[in-house]
PDB file of C-alpha atoms in Angstrom:
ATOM      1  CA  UNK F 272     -48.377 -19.758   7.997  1.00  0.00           C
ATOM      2  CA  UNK F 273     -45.395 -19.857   6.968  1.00  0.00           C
ATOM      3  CA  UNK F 274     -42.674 -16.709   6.489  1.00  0.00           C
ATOM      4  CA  UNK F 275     -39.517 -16.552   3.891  1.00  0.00           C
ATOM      5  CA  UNK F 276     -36.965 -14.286   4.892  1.00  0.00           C
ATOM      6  CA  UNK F 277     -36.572 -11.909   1.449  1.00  0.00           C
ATOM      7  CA  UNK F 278     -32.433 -12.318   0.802  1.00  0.00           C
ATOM      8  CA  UNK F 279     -30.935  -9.297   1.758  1.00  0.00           C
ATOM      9  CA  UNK F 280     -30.638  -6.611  -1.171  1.00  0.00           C
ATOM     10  CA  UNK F 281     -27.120  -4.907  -1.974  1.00  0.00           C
ATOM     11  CA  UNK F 282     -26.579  -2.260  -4.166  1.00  0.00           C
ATOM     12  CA  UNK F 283     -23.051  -0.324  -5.064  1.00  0.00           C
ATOM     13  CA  UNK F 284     -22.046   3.152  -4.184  1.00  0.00           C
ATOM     14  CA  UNK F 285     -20.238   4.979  -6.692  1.00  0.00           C
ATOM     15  CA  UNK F 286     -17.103   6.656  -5.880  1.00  0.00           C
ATOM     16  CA  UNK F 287     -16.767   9.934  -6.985  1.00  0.00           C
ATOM     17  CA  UNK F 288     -13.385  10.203  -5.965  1.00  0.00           C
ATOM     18  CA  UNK F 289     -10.296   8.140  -5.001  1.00  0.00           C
ATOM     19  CA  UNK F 290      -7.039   8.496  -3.222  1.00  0.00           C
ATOM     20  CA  UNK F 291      -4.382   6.559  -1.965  1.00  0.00           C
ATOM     21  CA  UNK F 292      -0.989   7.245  -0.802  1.00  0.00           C
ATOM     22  CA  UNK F 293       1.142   7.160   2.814  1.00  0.00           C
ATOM     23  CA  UNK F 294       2.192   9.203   5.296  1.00  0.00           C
ATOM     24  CA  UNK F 295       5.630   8.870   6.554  1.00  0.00           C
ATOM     25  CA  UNK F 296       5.944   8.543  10.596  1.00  0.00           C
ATOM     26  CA  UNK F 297       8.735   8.931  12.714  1.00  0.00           C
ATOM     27  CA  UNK F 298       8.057   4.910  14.381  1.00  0.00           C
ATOM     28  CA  UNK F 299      11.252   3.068  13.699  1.00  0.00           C
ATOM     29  CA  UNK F 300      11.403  -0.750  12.815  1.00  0.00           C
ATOM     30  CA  UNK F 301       9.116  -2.978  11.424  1.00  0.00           C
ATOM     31  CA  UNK F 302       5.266  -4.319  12.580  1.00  0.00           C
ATOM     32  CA  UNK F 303       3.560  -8.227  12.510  1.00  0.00           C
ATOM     33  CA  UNK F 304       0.982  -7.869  10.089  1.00  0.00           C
ATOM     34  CA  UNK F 305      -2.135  -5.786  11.469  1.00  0.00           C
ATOM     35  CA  UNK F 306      -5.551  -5.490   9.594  1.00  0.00           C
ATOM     36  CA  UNK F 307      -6.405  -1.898   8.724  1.00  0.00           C
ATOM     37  CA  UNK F 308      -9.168   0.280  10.447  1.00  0.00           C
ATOM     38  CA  UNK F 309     -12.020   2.884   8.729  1.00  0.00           C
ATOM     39  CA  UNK F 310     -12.865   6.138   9.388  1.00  0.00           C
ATOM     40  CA  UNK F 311     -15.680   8.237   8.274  1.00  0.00           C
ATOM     41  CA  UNK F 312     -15.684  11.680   7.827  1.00  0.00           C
ATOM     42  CA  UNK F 313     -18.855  13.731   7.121  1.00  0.00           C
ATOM     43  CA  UNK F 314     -18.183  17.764   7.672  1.00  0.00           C
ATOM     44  CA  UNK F 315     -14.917  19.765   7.323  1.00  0.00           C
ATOM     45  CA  UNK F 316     -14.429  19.806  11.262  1.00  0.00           C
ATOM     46  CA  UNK F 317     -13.879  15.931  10.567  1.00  0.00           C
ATOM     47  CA  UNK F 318     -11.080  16.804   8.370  1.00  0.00           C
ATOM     48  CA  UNK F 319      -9.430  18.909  10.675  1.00  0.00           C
ATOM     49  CA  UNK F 320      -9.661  16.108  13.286  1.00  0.00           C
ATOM     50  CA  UNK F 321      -8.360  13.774  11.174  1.00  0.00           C
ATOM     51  CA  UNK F 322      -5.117  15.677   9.946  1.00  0.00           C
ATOM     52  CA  UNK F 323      -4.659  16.904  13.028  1.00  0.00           C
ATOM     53  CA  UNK F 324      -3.253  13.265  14.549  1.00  0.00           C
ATOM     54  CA  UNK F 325      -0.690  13.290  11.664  1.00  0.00           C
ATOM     55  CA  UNK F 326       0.922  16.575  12.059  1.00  0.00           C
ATOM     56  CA  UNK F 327       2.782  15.662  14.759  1.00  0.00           C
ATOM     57  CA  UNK F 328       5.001  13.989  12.526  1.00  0.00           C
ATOM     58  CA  UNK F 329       7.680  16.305  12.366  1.00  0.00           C
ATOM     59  CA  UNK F 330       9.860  15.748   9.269  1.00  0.00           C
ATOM     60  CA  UNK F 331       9.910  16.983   5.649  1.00  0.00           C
ATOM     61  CA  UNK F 332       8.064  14.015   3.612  1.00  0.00           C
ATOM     62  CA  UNK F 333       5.631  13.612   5.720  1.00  0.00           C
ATOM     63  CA  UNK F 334       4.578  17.898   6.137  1.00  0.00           C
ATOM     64  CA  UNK F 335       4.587  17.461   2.615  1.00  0.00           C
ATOM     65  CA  UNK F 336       2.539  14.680   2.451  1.00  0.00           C
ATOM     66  CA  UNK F 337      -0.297  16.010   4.978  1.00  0.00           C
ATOM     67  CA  UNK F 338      -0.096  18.997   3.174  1.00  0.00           C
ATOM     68  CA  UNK F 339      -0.933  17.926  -0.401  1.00  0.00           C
ATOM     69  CA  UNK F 340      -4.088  15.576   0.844  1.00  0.00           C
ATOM     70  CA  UNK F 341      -5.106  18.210   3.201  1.00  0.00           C
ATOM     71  CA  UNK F 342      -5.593  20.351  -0.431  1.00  0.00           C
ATOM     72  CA  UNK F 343      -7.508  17.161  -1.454  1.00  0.00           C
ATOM     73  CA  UNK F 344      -9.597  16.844   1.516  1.00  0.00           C
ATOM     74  CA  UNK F 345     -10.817  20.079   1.404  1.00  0.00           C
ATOM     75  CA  UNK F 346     -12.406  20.293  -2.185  1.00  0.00           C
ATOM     76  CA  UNK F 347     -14.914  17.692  -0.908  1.00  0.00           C
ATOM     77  CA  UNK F 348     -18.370  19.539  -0.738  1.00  0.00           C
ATOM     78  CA  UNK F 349     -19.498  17.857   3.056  1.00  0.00           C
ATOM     79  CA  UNK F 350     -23.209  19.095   2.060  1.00  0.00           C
ATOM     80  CA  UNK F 351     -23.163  16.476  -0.558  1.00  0.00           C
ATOM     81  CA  UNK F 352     -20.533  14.190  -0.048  1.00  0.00           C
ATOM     82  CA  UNK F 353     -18.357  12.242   2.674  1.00  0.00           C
ATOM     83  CA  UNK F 354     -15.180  10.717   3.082  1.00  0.00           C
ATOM     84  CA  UNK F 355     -14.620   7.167   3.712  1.00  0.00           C
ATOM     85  CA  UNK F 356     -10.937   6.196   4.864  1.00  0.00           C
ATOM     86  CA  UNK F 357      -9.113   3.214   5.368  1.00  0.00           C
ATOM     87  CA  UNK F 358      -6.321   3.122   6.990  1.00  0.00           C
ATOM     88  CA  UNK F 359      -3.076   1.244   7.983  1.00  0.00           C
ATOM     89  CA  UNK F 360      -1.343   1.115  11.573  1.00  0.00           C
ATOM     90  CA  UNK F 361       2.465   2.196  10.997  1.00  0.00           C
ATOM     91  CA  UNK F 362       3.596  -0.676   8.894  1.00  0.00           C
ATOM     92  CA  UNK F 363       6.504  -0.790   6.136  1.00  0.00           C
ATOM     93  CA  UNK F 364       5.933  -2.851   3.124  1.00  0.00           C
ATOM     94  CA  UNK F 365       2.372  -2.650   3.003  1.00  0.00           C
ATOM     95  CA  UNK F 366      -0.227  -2.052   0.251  1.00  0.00           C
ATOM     96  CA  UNK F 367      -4.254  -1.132   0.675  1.00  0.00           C
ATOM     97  CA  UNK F 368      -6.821  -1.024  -1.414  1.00  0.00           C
ATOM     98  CA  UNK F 369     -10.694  -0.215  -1.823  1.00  0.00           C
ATOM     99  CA  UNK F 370     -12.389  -2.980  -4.252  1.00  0.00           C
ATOM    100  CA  UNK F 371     -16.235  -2.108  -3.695  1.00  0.00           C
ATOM    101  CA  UNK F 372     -18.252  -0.207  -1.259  1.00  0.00           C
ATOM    102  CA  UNK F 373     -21.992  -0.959  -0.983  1.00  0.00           C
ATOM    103  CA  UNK F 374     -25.333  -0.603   1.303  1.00  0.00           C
ATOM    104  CA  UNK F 375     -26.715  -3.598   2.664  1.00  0.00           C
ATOM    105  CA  UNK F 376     -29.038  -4.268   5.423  1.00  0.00           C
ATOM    106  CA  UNK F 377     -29.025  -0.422   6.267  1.00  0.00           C
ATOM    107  CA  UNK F 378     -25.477  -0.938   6.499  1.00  0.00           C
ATOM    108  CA  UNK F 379     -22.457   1.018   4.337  1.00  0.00           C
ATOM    109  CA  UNK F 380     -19.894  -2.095   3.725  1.00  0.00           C
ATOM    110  CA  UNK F 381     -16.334  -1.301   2.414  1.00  0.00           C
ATOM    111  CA  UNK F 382     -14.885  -4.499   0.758  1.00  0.00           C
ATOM    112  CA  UNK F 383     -10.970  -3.768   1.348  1.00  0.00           C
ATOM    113  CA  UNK F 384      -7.643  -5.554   0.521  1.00  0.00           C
ATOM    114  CA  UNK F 385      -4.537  -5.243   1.875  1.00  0.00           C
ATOM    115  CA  UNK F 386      -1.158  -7.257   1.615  1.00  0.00           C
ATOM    116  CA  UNK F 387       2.417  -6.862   3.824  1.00  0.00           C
ATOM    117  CA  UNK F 388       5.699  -8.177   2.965  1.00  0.00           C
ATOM    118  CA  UNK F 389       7.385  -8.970   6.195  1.00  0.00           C
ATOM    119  CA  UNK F 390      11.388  -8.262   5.698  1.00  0.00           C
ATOM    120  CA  UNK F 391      14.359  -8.183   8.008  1.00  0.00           C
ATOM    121  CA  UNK F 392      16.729  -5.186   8.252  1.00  0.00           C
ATOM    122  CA  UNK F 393      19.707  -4.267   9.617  1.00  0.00           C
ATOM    123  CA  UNK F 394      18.622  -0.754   9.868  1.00  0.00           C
ATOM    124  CA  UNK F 395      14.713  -0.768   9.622  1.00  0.00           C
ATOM    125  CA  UNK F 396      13.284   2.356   7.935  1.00  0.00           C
ATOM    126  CA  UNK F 397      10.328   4.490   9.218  1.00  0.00           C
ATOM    127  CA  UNK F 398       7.261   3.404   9.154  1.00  0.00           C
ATOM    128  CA  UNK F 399       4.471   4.648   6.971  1.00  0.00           C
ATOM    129  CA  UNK F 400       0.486   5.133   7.696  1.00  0.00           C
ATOM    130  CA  UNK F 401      -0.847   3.629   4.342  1.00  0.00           C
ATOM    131  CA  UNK F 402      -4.350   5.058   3.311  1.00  0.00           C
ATOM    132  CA  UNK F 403      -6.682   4.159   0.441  1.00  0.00           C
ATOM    133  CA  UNK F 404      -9.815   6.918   0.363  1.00  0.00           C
ATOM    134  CA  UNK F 405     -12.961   6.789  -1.343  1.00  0.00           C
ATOM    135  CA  UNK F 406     -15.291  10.089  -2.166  1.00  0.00           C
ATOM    136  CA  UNK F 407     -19.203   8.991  -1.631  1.00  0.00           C
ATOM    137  CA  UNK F 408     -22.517  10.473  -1.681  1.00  0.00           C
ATOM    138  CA  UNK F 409     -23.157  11.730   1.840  1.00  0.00           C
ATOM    139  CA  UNK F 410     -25.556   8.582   3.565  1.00  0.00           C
ATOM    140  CA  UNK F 411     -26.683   8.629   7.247  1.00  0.00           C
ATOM    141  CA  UNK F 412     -25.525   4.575   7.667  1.00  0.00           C
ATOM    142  CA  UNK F 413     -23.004   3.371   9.756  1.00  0.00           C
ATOM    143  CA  UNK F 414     -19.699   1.885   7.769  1.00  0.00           C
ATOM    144  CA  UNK F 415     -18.390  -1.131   8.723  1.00  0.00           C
ATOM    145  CA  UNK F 416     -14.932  -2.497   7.035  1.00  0.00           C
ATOM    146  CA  UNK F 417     -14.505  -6.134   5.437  1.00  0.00           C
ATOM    147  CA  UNK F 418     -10.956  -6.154   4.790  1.00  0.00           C
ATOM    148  CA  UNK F 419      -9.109  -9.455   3.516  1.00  0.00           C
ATOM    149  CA  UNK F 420      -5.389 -10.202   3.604  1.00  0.00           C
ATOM    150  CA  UNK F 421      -3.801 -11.235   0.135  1.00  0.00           C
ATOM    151  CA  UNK F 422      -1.167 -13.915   1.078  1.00  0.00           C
ATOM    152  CA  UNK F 423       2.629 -12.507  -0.607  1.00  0.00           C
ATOM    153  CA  UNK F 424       3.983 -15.156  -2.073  1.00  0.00           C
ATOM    154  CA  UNK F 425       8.113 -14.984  -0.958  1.00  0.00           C
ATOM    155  CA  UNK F 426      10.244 -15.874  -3.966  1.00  0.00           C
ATOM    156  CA  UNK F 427      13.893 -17.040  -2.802  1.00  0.00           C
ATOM    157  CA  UNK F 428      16.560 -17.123  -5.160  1.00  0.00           C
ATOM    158  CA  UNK F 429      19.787 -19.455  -5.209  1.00  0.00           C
ATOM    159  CA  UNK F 430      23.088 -17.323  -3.417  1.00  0.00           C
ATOM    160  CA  UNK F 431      25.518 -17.020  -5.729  1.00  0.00           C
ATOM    161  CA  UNK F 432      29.065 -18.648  -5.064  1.00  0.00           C
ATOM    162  CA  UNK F 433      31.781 -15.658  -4.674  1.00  0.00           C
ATOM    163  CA  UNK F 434      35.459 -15.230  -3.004  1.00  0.00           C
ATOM    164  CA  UNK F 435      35.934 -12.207  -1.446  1.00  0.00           C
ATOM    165  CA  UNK F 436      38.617 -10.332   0.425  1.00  0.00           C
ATOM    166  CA  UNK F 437      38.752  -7.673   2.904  1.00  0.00           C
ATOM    167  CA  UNK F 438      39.647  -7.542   6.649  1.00  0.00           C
ATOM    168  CA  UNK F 439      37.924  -9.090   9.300  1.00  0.00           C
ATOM    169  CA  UNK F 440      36.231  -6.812  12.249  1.00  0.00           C
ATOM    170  CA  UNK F 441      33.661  -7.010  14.567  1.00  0.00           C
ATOM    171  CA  UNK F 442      30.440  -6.173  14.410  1.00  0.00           C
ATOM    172  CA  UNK F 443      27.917  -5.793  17.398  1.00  0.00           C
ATOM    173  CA  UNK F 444      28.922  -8.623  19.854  1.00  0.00           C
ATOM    174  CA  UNK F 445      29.251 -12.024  18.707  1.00  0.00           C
ATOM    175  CA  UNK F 446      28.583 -10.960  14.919  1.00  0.00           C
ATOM    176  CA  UNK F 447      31.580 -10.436  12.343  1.00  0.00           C
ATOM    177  CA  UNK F 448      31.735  -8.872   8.818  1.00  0.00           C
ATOM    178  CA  UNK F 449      34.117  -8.791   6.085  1.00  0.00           C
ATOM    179  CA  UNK F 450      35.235  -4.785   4.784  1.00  0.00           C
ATOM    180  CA  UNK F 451      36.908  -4.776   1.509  1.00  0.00           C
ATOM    181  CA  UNK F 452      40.273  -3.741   1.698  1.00  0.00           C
ATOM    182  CA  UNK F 453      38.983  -1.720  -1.925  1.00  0.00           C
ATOM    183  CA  UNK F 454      36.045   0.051  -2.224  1.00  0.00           C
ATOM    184  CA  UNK F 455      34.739   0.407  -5.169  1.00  0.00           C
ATOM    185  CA  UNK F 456      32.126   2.870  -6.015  1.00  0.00           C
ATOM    186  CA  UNK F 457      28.679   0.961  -6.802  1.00  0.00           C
ATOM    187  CA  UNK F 458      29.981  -2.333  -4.945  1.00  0.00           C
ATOM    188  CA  UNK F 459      29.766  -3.781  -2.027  1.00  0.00           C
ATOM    189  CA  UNK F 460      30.989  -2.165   0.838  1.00  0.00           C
ATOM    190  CA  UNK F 461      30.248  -4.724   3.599  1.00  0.00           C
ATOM    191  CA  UNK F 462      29.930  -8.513   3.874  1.00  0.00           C
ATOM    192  CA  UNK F 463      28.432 -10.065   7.387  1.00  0.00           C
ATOM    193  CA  UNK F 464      29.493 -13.379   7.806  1.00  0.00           C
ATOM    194  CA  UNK F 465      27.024 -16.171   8.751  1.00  0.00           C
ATOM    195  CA  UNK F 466      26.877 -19.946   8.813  1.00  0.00           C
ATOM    196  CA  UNK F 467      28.830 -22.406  11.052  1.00  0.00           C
ATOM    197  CA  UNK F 468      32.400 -21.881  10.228  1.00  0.00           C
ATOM    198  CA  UNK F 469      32.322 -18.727  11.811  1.00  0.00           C
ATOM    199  CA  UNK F 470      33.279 -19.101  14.988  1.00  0.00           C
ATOM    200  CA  UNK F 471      36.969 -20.270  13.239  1.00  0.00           C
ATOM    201  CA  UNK F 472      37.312 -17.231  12.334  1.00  0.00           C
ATOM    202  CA  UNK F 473      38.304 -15.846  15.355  1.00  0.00           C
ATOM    203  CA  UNK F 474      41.669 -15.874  15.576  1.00  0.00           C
ATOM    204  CA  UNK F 475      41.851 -13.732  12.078  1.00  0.00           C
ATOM    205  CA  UNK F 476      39.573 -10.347  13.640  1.00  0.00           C
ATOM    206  CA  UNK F 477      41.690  -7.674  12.681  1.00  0.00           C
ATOM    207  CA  UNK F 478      43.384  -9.227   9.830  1.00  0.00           C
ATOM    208  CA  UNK F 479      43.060  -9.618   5.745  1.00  0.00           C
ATOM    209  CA  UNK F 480      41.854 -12.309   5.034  1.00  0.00           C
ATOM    210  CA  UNK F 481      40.141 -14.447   2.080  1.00  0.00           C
ATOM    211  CA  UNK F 482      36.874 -16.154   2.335  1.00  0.00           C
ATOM    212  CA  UNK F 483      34.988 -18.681  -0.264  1.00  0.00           C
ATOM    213  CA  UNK F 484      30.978 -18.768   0.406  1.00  0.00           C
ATOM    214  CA  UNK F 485      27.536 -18.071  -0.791  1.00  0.00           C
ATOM    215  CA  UNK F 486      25.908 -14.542  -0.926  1.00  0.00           C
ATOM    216  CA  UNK F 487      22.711 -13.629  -0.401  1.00  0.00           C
ATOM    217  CA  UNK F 488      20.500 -12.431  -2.792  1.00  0.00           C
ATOM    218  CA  UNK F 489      17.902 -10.721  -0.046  1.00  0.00           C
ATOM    219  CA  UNK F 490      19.273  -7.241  -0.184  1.00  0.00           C
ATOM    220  CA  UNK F 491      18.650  -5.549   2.511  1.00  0.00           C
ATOM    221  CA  UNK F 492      21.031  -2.330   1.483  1.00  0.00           C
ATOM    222  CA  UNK F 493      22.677  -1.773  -1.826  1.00  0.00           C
ATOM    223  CA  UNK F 494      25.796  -1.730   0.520  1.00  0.00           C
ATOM    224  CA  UNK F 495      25.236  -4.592   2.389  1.00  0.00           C
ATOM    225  CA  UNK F 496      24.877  -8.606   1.954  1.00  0.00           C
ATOM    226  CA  UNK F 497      25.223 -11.770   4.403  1.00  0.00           C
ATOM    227  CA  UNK F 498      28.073 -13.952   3.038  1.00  0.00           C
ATOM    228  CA  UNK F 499      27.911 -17.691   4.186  1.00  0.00           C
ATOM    229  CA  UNK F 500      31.245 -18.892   4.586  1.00  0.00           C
ATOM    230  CA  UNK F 501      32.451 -22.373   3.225  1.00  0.00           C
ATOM    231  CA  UNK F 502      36.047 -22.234   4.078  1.00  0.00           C
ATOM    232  CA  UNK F 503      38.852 -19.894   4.412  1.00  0.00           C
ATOM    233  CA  UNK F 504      41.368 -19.246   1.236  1.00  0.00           C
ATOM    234  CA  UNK F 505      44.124 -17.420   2.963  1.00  0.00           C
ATOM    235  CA  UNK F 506      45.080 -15.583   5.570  1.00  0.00           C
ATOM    236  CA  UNK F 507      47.131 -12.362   4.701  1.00  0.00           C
ATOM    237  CA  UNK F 508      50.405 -10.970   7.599  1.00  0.00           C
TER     238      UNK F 508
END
């Protein structure tokens, strides 16, 4: 005789409630791309648990932060409902999201997204624990997370041709940058000099000077941009 497997059967859960937000840490810099992780919680002493790993962040936003989905957290009725949470590792430049939860095979599956835009910074900020969270109807099953990665497509944009002038210091070690001799409020207030001509440079650290190039359009700080030099203008006694 011979047996047919019956396809397996899924059905949706609704969500009675969603939330989504971050948590600011106190982890400088910035992370490789890492999947996120779940966690289920089921009574209120989960929710205590759970906070509890985030209040050692000791700063303003993120007390703030802890406090307001703590509030959250607690209006769940645990004899009814549970608490489904996906979360981030500290990443910057990151966004999560919950696109269907459903039972199948005995099984509580959370279909997740999540997407990270890798930058470079001079100064990297603090990181952030990113969390998307989903209110259910309490269920005995075990949860397990399918989360995909949505590829960020990186949109570069042609420098823009400028001549600038300012004096020439170092920065760091073997790095240089350009500081206006005028600052103007709203402009510009540093220019870090890249590409092959500087290294001729040298002999004009300390002095005014006048450089043609490119600037780049990746802003890293309103105050900030790399200038590729293309030649020197003048030098100023």
């Amino acid at each position: 005789m011979l047996f047919v497997a019956s396809p397996a059967f899924a059905a949706n859960i609704k969500v009675k409630t969603r939330i989504s937000d971050q948590i600011p840490t106190n982890v400088l810099g910035t992370s490789l791309t890492a999947p996120p992780n779940v966690q289920v919680i089921r009574s209120q002493r989960g929710v205590d648990h759970f906070l509890s790993k985030y209040r050692s962040f000791n700063n303003r936003p993120s007390y703030s932060k802890i406090k307001k989905l703590e509030k959250q957290l607690n209006a769940v009725n645990f004899e009814k409902y549970m608490i489904i949470a996906v979360l981030s590792q500290p990443m910057d430049n990151y966004k999560l999201s919950i696109k269907k939860i459903k039972l199948e095979d005995d099984v509580i599956i959370v279909d997740a997204t999540y997407r990270h835009h890798l930058k470079n910074y001079r100064i990297p900020p603090k990181k952030s624990i990113y969390y998307a969270i989903s209110v259910v109807e309490k269920m005995p099953q075990p949860v397990l997370l399918e989360a995909k990665m949505v590829k960020v497509r990186s949109r570069t944009k042609a420098g823009k041709k400028v001549t600038v002038t300012g004096r020439l210091m170092r920065y760091k070690q073997a790095a240089y940058q350009l500081v206006p001799v005028k600052i103007r409020r709203g402009k510009k207030n540093s220019y870090y000099i890249t590409g092959e001509k500087k290294d001729e440079l040298t002999p004009y650290l300390g002095k005014v000077i006048t450089l043609a190039g490119t600037v780049s359009h990746e802003k890293n700080s309103p105050y900030e941009h790399d200038l590729h030099v293309d030649k020197l203008v003048k030098a100023y006694d």
